[in-house]
PDB file of C-alpha atoms in Angstrom:
ATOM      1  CA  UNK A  32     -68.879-161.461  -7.936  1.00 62.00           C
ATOM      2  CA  UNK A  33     -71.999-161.485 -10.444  1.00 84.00           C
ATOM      3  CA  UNK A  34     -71.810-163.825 -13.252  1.00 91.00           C
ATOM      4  CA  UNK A  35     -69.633-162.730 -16.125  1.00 95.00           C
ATOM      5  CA  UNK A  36     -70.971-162.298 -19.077  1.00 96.00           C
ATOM      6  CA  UNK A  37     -68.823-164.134 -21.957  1.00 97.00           C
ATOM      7  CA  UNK A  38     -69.933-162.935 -25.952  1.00 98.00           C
ATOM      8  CA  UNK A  39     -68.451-164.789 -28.697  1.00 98.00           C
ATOM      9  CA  UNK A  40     -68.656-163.224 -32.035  1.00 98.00           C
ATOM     10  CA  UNK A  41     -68.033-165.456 -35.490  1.00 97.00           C
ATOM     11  CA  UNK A  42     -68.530-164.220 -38.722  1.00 97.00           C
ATOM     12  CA  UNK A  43     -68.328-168.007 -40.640  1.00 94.00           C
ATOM     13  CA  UNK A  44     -70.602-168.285 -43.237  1.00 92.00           C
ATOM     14  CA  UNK A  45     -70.437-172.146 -44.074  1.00 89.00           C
ATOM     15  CA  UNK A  46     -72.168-175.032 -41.670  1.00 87.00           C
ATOM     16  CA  UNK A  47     -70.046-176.563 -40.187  1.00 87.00           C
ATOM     17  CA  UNK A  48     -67.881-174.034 -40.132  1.00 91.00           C
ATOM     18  CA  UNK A  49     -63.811-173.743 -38.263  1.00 94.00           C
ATOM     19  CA  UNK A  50     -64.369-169.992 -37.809  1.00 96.00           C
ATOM     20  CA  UNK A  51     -67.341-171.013 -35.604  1.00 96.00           C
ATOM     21  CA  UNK A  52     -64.962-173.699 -33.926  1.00 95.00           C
ATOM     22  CA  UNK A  53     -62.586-171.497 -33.205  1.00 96.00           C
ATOM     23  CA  UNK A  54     -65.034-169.902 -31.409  1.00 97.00           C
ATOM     24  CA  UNK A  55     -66.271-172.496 -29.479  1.00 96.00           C
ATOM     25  CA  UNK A  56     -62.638-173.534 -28.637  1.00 96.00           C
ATOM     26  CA  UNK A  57     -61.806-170.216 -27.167  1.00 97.00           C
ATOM     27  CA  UNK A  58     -64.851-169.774 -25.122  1.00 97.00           C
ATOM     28  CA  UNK A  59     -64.646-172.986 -23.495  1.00 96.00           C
ATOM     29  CA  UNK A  60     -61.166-172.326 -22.840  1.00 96.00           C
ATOM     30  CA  UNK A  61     -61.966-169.085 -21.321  1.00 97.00           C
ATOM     31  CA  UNK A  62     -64.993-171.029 -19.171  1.00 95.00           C
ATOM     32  CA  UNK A  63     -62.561-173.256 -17.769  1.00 95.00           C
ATOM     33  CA  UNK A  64     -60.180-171.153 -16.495  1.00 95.00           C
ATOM     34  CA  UNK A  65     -62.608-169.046 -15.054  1.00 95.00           C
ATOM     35  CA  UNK A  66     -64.478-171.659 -13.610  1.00 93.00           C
ATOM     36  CA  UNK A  67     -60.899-172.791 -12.216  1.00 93.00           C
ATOM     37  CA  UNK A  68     -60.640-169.606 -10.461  1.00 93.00           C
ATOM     38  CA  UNK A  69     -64.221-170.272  -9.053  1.00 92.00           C
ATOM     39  CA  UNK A  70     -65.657-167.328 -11.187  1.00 93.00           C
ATOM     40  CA  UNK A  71     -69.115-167.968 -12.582  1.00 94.00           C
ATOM     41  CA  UNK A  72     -69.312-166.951 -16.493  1.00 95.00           C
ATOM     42  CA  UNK A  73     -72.167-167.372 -18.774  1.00 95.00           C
ATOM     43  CA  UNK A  74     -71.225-167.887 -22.979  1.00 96.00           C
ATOM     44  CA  UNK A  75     -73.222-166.215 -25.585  1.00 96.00           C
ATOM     45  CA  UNK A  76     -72.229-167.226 -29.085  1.00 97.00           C
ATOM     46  CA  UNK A  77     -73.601-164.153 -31.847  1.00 97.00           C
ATOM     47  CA  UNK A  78     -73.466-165.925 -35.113  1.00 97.00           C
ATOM     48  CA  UNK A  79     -73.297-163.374 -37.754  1.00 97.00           C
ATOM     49  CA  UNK A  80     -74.514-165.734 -40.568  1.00 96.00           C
ATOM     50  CA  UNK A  81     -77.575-165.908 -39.267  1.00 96.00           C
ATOM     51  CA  UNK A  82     -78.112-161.749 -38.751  1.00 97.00           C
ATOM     52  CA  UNK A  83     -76.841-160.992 -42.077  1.00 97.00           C
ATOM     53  CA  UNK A  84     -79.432-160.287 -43.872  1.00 97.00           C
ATOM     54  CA  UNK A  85     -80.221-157.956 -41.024  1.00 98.00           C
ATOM     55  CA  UNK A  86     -77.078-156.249 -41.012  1.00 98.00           C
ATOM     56  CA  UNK A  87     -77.725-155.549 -44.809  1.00 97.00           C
ATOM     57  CA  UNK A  88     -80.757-153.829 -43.887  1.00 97.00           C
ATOM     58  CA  UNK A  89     -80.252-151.756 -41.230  1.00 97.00           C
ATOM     59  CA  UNK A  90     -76.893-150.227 -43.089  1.00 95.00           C
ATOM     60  CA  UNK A  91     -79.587-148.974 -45.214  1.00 96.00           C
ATOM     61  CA  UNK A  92     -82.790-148.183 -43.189  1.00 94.00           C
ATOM     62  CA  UNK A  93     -81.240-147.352 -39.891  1.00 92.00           C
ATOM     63  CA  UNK A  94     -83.543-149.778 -38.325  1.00 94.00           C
ATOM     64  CA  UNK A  95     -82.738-152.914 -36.788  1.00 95.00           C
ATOM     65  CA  UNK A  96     -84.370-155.922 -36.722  1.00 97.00           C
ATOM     66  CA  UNK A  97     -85.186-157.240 -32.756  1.00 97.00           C
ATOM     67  CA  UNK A  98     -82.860-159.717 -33.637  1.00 97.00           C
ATOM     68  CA  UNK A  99     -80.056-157.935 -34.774  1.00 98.00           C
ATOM     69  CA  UNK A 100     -81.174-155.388 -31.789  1.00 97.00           C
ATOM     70  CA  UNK A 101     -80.700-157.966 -28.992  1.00 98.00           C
ATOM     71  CA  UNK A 102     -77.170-159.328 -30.608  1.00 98.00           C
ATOM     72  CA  UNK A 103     -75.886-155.793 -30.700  1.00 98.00           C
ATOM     73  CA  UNK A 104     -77.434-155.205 -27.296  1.00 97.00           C
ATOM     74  CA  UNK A 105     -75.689-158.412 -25.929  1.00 97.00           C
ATOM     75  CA  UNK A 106     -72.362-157.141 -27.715  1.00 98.00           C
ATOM     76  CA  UNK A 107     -72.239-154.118 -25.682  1.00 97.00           C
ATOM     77  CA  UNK A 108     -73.166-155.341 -22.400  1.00 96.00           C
ATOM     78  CA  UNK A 109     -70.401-158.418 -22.000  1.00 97.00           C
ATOM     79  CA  UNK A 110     -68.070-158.372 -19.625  1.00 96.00           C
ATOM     80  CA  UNK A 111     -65.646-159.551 -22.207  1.00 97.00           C
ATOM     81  CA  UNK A 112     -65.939-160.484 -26.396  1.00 98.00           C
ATOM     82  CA  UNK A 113     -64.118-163.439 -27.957  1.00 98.00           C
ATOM     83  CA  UNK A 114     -64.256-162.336 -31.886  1.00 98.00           C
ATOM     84  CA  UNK A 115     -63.498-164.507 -34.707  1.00 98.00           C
ATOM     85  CA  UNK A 116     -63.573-163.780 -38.478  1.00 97.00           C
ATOM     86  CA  UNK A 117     -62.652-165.740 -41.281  1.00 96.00           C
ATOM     87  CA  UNK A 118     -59.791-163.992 -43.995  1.00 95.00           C
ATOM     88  CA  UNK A 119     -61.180-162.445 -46.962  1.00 91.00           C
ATOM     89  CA  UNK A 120     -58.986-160.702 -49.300  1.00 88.00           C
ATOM     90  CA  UNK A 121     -56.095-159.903 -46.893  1.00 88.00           C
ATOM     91  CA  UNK A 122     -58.539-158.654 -44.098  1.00 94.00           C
ATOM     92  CA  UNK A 123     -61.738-159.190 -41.938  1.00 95.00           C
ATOM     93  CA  UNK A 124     -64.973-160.364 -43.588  1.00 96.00           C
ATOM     94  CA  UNK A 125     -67.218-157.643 -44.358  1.00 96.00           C
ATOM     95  CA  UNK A 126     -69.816-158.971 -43.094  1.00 97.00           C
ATOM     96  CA  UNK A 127     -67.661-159.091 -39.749  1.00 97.00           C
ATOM     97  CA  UNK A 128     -66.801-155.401 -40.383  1.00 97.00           C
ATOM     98  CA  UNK A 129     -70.546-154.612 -41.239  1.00 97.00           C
ATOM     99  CA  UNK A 130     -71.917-155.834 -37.847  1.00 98.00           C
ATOM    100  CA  UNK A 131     -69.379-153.642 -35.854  1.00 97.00           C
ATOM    101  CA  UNK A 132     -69.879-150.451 -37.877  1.00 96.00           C
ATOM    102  CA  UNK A 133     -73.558-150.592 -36.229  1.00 97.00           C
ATOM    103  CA  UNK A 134     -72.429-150.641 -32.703  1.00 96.00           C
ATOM    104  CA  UNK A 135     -72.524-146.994 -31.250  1.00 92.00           C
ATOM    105  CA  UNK A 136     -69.436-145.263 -30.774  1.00 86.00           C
ATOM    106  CA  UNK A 137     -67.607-145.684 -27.240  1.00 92.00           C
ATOM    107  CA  UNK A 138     -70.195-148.667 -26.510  1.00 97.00           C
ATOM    108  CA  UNK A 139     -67.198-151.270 -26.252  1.00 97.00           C
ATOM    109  CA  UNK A 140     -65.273-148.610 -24.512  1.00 96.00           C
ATOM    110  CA  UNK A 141     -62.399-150.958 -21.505  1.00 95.00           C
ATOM    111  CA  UNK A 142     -63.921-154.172 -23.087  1.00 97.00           C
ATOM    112  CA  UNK A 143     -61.732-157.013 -23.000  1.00 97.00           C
ATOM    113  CA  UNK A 144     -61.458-158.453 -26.447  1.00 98.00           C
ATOM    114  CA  UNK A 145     -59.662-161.867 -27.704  1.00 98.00           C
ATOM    115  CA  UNK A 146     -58.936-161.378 -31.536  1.00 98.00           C
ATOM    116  CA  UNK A 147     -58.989-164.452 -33.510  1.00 97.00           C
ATOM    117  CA  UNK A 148     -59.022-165.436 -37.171  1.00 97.00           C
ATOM    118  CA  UNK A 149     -59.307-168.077 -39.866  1.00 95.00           C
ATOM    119  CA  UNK A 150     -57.534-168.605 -42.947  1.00 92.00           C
ATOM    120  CA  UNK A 151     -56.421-170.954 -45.905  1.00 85.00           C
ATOM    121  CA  UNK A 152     -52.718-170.659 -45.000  1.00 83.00           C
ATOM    122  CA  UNK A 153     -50.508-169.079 -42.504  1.00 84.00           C
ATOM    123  CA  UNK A 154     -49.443-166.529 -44.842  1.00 82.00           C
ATOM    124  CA  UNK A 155     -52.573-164.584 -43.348  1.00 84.00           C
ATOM    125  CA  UNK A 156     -51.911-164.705 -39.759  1.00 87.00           C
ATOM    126  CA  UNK A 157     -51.016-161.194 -39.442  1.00 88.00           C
ATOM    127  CA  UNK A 158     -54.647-159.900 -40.624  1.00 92.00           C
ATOM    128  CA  UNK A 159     -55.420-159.715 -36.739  1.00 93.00           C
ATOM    129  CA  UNK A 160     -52.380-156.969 -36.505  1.00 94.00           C
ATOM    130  CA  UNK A 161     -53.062-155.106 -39.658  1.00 94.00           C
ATOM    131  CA  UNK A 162     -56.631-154.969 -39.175  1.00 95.00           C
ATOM    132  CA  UNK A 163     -58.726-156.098 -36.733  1.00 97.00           C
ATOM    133  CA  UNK A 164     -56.467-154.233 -33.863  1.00 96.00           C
ATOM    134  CA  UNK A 165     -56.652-151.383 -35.706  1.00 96.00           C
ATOM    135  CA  UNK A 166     -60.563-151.936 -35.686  1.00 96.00           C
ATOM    136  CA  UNK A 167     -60.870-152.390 -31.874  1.00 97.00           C
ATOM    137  CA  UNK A 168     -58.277-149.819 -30.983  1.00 95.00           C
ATOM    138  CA  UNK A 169     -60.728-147.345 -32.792  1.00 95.00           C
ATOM    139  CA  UNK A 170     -63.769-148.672 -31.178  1.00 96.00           C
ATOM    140  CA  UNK A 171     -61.772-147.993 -28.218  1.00 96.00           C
ATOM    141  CA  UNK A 172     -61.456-151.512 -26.746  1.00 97.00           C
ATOM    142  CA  UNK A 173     -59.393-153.011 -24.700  1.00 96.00           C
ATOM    143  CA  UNK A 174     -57.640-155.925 -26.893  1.00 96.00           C
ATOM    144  CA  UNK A 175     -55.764-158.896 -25.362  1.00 95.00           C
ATOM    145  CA  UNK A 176     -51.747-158.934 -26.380  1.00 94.00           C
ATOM    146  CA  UNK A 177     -52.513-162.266 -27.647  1.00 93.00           C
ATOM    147  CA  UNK A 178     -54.217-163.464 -30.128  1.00 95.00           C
ATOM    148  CA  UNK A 179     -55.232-166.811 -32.471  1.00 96.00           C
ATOM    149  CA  UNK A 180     -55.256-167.630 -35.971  1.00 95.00           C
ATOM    150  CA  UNK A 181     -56.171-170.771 -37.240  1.00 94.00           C
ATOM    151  CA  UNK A 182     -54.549-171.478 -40.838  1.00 92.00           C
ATOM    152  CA  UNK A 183     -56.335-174.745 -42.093  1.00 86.00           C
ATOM    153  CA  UNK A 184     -53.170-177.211 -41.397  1.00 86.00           C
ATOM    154  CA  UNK A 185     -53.585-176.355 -37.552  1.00 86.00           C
ATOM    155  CA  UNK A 186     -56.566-178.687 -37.622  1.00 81.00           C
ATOM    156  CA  UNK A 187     -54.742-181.377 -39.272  1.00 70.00           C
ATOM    157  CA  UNK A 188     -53.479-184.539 -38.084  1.00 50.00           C
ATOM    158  CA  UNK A 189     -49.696-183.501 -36.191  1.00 50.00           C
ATOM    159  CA  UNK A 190     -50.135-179.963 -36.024  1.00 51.00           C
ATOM    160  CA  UNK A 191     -51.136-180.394 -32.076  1.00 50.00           C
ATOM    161  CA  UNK A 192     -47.174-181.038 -31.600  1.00 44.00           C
ATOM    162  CA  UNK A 193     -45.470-178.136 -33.712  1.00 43.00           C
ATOM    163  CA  UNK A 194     -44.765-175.657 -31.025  1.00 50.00           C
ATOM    164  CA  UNK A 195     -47.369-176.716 -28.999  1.00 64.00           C
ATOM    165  CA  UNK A 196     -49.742-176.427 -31.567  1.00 87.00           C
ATOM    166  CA  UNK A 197     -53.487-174.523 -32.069  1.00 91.00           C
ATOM    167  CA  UNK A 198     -54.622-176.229 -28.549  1.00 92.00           C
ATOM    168  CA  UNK A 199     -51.524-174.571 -27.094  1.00 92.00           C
ATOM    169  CA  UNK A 200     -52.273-170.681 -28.389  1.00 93.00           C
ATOM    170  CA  UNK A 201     -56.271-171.340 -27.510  1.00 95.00           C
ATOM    171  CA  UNK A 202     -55.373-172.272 -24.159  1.00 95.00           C
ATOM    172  CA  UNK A 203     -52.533-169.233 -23.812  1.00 95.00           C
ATOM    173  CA  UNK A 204     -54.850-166.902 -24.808  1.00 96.00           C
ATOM    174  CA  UNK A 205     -57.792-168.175 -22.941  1.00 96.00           C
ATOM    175  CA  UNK A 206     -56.164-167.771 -19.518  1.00 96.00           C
ATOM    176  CA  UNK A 207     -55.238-164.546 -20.400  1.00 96.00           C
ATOM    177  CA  UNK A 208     -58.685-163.094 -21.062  1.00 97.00           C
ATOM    178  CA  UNK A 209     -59.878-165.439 -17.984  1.00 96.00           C
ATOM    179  CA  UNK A 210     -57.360-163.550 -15.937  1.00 95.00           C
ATOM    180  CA  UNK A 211     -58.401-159.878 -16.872  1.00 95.00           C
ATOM    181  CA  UNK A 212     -61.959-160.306 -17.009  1.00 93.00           C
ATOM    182  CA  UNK A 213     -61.663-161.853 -13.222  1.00 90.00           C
ATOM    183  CA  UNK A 214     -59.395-159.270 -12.158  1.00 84.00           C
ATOM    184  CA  UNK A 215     -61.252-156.698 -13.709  1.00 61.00           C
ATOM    185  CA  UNK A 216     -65.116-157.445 -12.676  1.00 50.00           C
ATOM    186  CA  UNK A 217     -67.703-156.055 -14.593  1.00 45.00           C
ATOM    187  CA  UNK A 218     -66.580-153.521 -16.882  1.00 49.00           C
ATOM    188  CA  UNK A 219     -68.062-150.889 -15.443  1.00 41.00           C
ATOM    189  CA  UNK A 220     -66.289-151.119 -12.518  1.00 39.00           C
ATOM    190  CA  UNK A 221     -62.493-150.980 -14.051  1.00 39.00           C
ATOM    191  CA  UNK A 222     -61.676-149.715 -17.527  1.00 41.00           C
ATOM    192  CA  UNK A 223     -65.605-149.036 -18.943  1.00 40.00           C
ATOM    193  CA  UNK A 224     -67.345-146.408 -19.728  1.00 40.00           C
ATOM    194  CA  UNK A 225     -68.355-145.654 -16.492  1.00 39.00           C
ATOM    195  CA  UNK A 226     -65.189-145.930 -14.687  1.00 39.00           C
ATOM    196  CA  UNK A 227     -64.531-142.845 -12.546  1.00 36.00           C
ATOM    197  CA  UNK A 228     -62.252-140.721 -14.939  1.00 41.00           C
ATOM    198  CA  UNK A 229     -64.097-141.569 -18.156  1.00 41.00           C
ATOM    199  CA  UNK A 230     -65.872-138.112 -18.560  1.00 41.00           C
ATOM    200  CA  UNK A 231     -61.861-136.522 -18.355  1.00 42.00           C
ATOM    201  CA  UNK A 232     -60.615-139.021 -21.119  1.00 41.00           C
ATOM    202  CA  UNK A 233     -63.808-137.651 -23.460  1.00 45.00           C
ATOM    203  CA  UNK A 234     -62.314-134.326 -22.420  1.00 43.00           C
ATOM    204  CA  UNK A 235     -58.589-135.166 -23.672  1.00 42.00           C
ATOM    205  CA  UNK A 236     -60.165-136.246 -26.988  1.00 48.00           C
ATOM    206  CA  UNK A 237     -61.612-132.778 -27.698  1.00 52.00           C
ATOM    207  CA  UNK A 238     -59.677-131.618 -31.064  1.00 55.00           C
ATOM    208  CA  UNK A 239     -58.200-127.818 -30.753  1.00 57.00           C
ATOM    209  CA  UNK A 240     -58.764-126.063 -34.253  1.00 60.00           C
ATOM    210  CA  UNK A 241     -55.070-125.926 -35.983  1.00 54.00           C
ATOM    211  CA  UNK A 242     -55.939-121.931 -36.389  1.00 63.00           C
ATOM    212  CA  UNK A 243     -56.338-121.858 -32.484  1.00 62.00           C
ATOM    213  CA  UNK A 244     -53.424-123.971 -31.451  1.00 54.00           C
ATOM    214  CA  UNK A 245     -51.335-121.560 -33.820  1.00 60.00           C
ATOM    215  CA  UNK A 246     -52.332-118.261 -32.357  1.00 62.00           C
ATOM    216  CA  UNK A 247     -51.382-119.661 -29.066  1.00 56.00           C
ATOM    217  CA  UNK A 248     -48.057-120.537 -30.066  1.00 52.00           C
ATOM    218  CA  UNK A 249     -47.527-117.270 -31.863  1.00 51.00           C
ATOM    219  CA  UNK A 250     -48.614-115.374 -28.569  1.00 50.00           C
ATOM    220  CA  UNK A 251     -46.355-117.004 -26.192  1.00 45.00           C
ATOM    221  CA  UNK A 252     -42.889-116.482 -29.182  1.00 45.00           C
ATOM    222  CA  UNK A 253     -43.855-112.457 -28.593  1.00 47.00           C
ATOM    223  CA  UNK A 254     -44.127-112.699 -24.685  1.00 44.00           C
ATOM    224  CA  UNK A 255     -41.099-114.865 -24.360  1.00 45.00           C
ATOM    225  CA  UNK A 256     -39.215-112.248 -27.234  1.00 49.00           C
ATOM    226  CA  UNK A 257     -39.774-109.752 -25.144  1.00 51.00           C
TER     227      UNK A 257
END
């Protein structure tokens, strides 16, 4: 099998930053159970902070910047994304959200995702339900049943032992993406967007006008009245 290719996405803004160590976490947790299962992977952490300004400017000109170019570029090619924003009002960054409204429709089609997130309190855990599923599912990606959030007390002193702890749900969900992305291969091979049966599900998604789906209806009440 050819090396995986592992992309980690965190939108933290501050240096250090737990969003970003979240991120680390996860991937190495990922690394190591793929390594376990003698499967060769290679980590690329995208670090929004540093594109930002980018982002700003191609919502505006259309135009990337090569650097912004290459992250998006690296974003659509992995084998598998690890993404990790911190809570902002009840939801995703926007800068988070700002960097994925520039990647091209259907180019994360079948990719494994882990969804992660960082917050002030556990009272946000649920922003990876509410809205950054919602996010991938429209993207069309393929997003792990678990995922992570990381309220500030889970890096505290103790909070290893309360039911089994942040270590615990890092290493949960890392085995599951580790499992996937090894029995999946590249993605191109299982769920992507060149999977044999790809061009039918474009097909299904074709939208019938309302006017045309009502005619047909109406047609087949006469034939079967008669």
């Amino acid at each position: 099998m050819e090396t995986l290719k592992i992309v980690a996405v965190s939108a933290g803004l501050s240096k250090p930053s737990s969003t970003r160590l979240l991120a680390d976490r996860l991937a190495e947790s990922v690394t190591w159970e793929l390594t376990a299962m003698d499967v060769k992977a290679e980590v690329t952490v995208v670090e929004l902070r540093d594109l930002a300004v980018d982002i700003a400017n191609h919502l505006v000109t259309g135009f990337p910047s090569p650097a912004l170019r290459a992250a998006l570029e690296r974003v659509t090619e992995a084998d598998a994304l690890i993404t990790v924003t911190p809570v902002f009002a009840g939801s995703y960054s926007g800068l988070f959200k700002s960097f994925f409204d520039l990647v091209e429709p259907d180019a994360l089609r079948g990719t494994p995702v882990l969804l992660a997130a960082t917050g002030g309190t556990a009272r946000h855990s649920l922003v990876v339900e509410h809205a950054m599923r919602p996010l991938f599912s429209y993207l069309r990606a393929l997003t792990l049943p678990t995922a992570v959030f990381a309220a500030t007390d889970d890096w505290g002193a103790g909070a290893d032992t309360y039911g089994g702890g942040l270590p615990a749900r890092i290493e949960r969900a890392g085995a599951e993406l580790a499992r996937l992305v090894a029995g999946a291969g590249a993605r191109a091979d299982g769920a992507g967007r060149n999977a044999p049966g790809a061009a039918d599900a474009d097909d299904a998604d074709e939208v019938v006008p309302f006017e045309q789906l009502l005619a047909n209806h109406t047609g087949t009440t006469r034939m079967t009245n008669r």
